[in-house]
PDB file of C-alpha atoms in Angstrom:
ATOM      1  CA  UNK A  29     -24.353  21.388 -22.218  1.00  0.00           C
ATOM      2  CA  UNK A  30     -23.382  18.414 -24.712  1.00  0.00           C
ATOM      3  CA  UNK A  31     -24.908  18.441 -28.079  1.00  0.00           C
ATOM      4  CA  UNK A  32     -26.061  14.743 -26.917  1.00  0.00           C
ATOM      5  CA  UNK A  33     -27.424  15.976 -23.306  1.00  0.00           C
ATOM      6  CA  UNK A  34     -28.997  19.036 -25.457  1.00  0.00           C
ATOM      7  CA  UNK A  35     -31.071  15.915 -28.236  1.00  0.00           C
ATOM      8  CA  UNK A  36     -32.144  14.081 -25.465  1.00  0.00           C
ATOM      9  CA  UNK A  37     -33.858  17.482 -24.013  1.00  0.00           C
ATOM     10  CA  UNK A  38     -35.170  18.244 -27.067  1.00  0.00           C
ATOM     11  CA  UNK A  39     -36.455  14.064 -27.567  1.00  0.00           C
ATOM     12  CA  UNK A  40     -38.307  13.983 -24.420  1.00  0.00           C
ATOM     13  CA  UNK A  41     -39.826  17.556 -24.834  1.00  0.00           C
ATOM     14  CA  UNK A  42     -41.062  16.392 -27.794  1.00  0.00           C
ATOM     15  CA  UNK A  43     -42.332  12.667 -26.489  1.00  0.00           C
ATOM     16  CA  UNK A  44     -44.152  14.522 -23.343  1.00  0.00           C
ATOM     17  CA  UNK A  45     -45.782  16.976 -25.822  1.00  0.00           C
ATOM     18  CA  UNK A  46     -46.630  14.808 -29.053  1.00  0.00           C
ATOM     19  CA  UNK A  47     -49.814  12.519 -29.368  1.00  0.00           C
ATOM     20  CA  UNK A  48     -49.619   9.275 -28.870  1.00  0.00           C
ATOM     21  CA  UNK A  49     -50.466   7.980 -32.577  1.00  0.00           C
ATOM     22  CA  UNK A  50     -47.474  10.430 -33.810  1.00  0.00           C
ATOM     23  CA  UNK A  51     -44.861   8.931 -31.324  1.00  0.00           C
ATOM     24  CA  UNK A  52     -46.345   5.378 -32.319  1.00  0.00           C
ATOM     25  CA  UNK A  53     -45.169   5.410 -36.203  1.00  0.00           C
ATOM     26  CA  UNK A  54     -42.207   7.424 -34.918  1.00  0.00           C
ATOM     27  CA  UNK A  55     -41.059   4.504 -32.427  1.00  0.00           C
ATOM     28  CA  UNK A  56     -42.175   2.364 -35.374  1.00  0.00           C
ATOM     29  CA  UNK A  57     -40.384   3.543 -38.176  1.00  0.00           C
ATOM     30  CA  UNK A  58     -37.290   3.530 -35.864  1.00  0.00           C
ATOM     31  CA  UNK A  59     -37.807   0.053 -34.713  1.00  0.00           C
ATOM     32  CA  UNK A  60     -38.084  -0.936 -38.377  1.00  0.00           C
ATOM     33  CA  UNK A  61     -34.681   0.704 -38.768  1.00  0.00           C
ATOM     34  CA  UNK A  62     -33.003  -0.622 -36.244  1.00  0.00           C
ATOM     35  CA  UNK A  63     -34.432  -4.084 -37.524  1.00  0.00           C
ATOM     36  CA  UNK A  64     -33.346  -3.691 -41.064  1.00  0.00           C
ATOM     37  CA  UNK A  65     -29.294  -4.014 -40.013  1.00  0.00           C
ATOM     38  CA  UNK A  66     -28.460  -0.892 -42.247  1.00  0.00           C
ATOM     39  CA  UNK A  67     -26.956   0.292 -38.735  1.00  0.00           C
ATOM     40  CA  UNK A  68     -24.396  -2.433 -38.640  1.00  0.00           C
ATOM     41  CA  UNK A  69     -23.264  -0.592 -42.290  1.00  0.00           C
ATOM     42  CA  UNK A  70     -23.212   2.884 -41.545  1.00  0.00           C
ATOM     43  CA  UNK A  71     -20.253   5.014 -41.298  1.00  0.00           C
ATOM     44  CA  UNK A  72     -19.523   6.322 -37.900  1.00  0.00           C
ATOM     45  CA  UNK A  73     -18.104   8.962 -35.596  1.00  0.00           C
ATOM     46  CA  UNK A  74     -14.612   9.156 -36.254  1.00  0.00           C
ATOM     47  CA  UNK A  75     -14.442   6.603 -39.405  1.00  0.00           C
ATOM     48  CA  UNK A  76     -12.755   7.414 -42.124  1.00  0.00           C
ATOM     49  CA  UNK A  77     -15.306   8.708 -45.157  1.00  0.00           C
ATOM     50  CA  UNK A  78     -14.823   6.076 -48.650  1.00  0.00           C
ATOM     51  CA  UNK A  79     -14.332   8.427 -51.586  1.00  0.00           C
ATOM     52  CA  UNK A  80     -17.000   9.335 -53.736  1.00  0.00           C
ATOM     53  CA  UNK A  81     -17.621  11.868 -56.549  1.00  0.00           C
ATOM     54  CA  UNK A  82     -21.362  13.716 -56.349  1.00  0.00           C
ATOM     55  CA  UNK A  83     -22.691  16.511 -58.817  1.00  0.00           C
ATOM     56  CA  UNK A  84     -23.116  19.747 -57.046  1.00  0.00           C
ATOM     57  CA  UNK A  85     -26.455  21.880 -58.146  1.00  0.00           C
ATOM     58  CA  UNK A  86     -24.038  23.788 -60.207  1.00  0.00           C
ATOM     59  CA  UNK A  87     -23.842  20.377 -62.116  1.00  0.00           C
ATOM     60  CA  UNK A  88     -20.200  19.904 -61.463  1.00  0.00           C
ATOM     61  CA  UNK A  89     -18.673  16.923 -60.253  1.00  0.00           C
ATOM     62  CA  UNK A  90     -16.720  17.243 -56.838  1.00  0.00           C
ATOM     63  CA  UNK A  91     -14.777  14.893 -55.402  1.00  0.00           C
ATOM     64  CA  UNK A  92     -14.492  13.584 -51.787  1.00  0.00           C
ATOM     65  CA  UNK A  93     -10.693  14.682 -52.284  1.00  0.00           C
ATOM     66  CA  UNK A  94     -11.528  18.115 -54.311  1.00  0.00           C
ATOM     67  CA  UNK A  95     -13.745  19.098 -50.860  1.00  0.00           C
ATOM     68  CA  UNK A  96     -10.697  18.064 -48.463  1.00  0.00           C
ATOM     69  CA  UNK A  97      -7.968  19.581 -50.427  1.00  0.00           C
ATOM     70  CA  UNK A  98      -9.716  23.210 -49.410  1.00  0.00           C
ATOM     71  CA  UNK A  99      -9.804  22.639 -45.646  1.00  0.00           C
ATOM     72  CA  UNK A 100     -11.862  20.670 -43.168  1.00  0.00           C
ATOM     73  CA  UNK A 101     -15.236  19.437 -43.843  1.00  0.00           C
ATOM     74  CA  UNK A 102     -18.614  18.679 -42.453  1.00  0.00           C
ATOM     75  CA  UNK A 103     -21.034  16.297 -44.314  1.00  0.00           C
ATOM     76  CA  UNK A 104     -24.589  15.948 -43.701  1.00  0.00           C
ATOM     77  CA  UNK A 105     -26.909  12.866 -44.632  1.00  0.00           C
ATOM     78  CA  UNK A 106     -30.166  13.163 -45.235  1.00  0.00           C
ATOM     79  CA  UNK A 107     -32.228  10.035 -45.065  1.00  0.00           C
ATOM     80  CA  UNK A 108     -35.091  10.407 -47.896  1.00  0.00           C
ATOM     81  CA  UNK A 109     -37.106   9.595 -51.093  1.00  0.00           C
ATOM     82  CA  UNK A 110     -36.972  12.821 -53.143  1.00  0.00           C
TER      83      UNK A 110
END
């Protein structure tokens, strides 16, 4: 099974299960989103990552380049305000 065909099980498991004021601010939230136009600036599957230069919890700086020079590599995002 796809990882996509294996989300949308997991989506509508979730939407048949969930109550209804949950799934409301859910659809919301995305709707607001999708209605902000940050998706028309997002990187992609298969774009090429800009560089950038984060500090690690070890308080190090790594680079974009520093990570790729080691091998391949995965980056997650994680949309929120902490």
């Amino acid at each position: 099974m796809s990882l996509q065909k294996r989300l949308d099980t997991i989506r509508r498991s979730f939407e048949a299960e969930a109550p209804e004021e949950v799934l409301s601010v859910m659809h919301r939230a995305a709707d607001d989103v999708r209605a902000s136009g940050i998706l028309d600036r997002v990187i992609g599957v298969g774009d090429v990552a800009p560089g950038f230069e984060l500090t690690a919890t070890s308080g190090q700086q790594v680079t974009l380049g520093d990570l790729l020079a080691r091998g391949p590599l995965v980056l997650g995002f994680y949309r929120g305000r902490w």
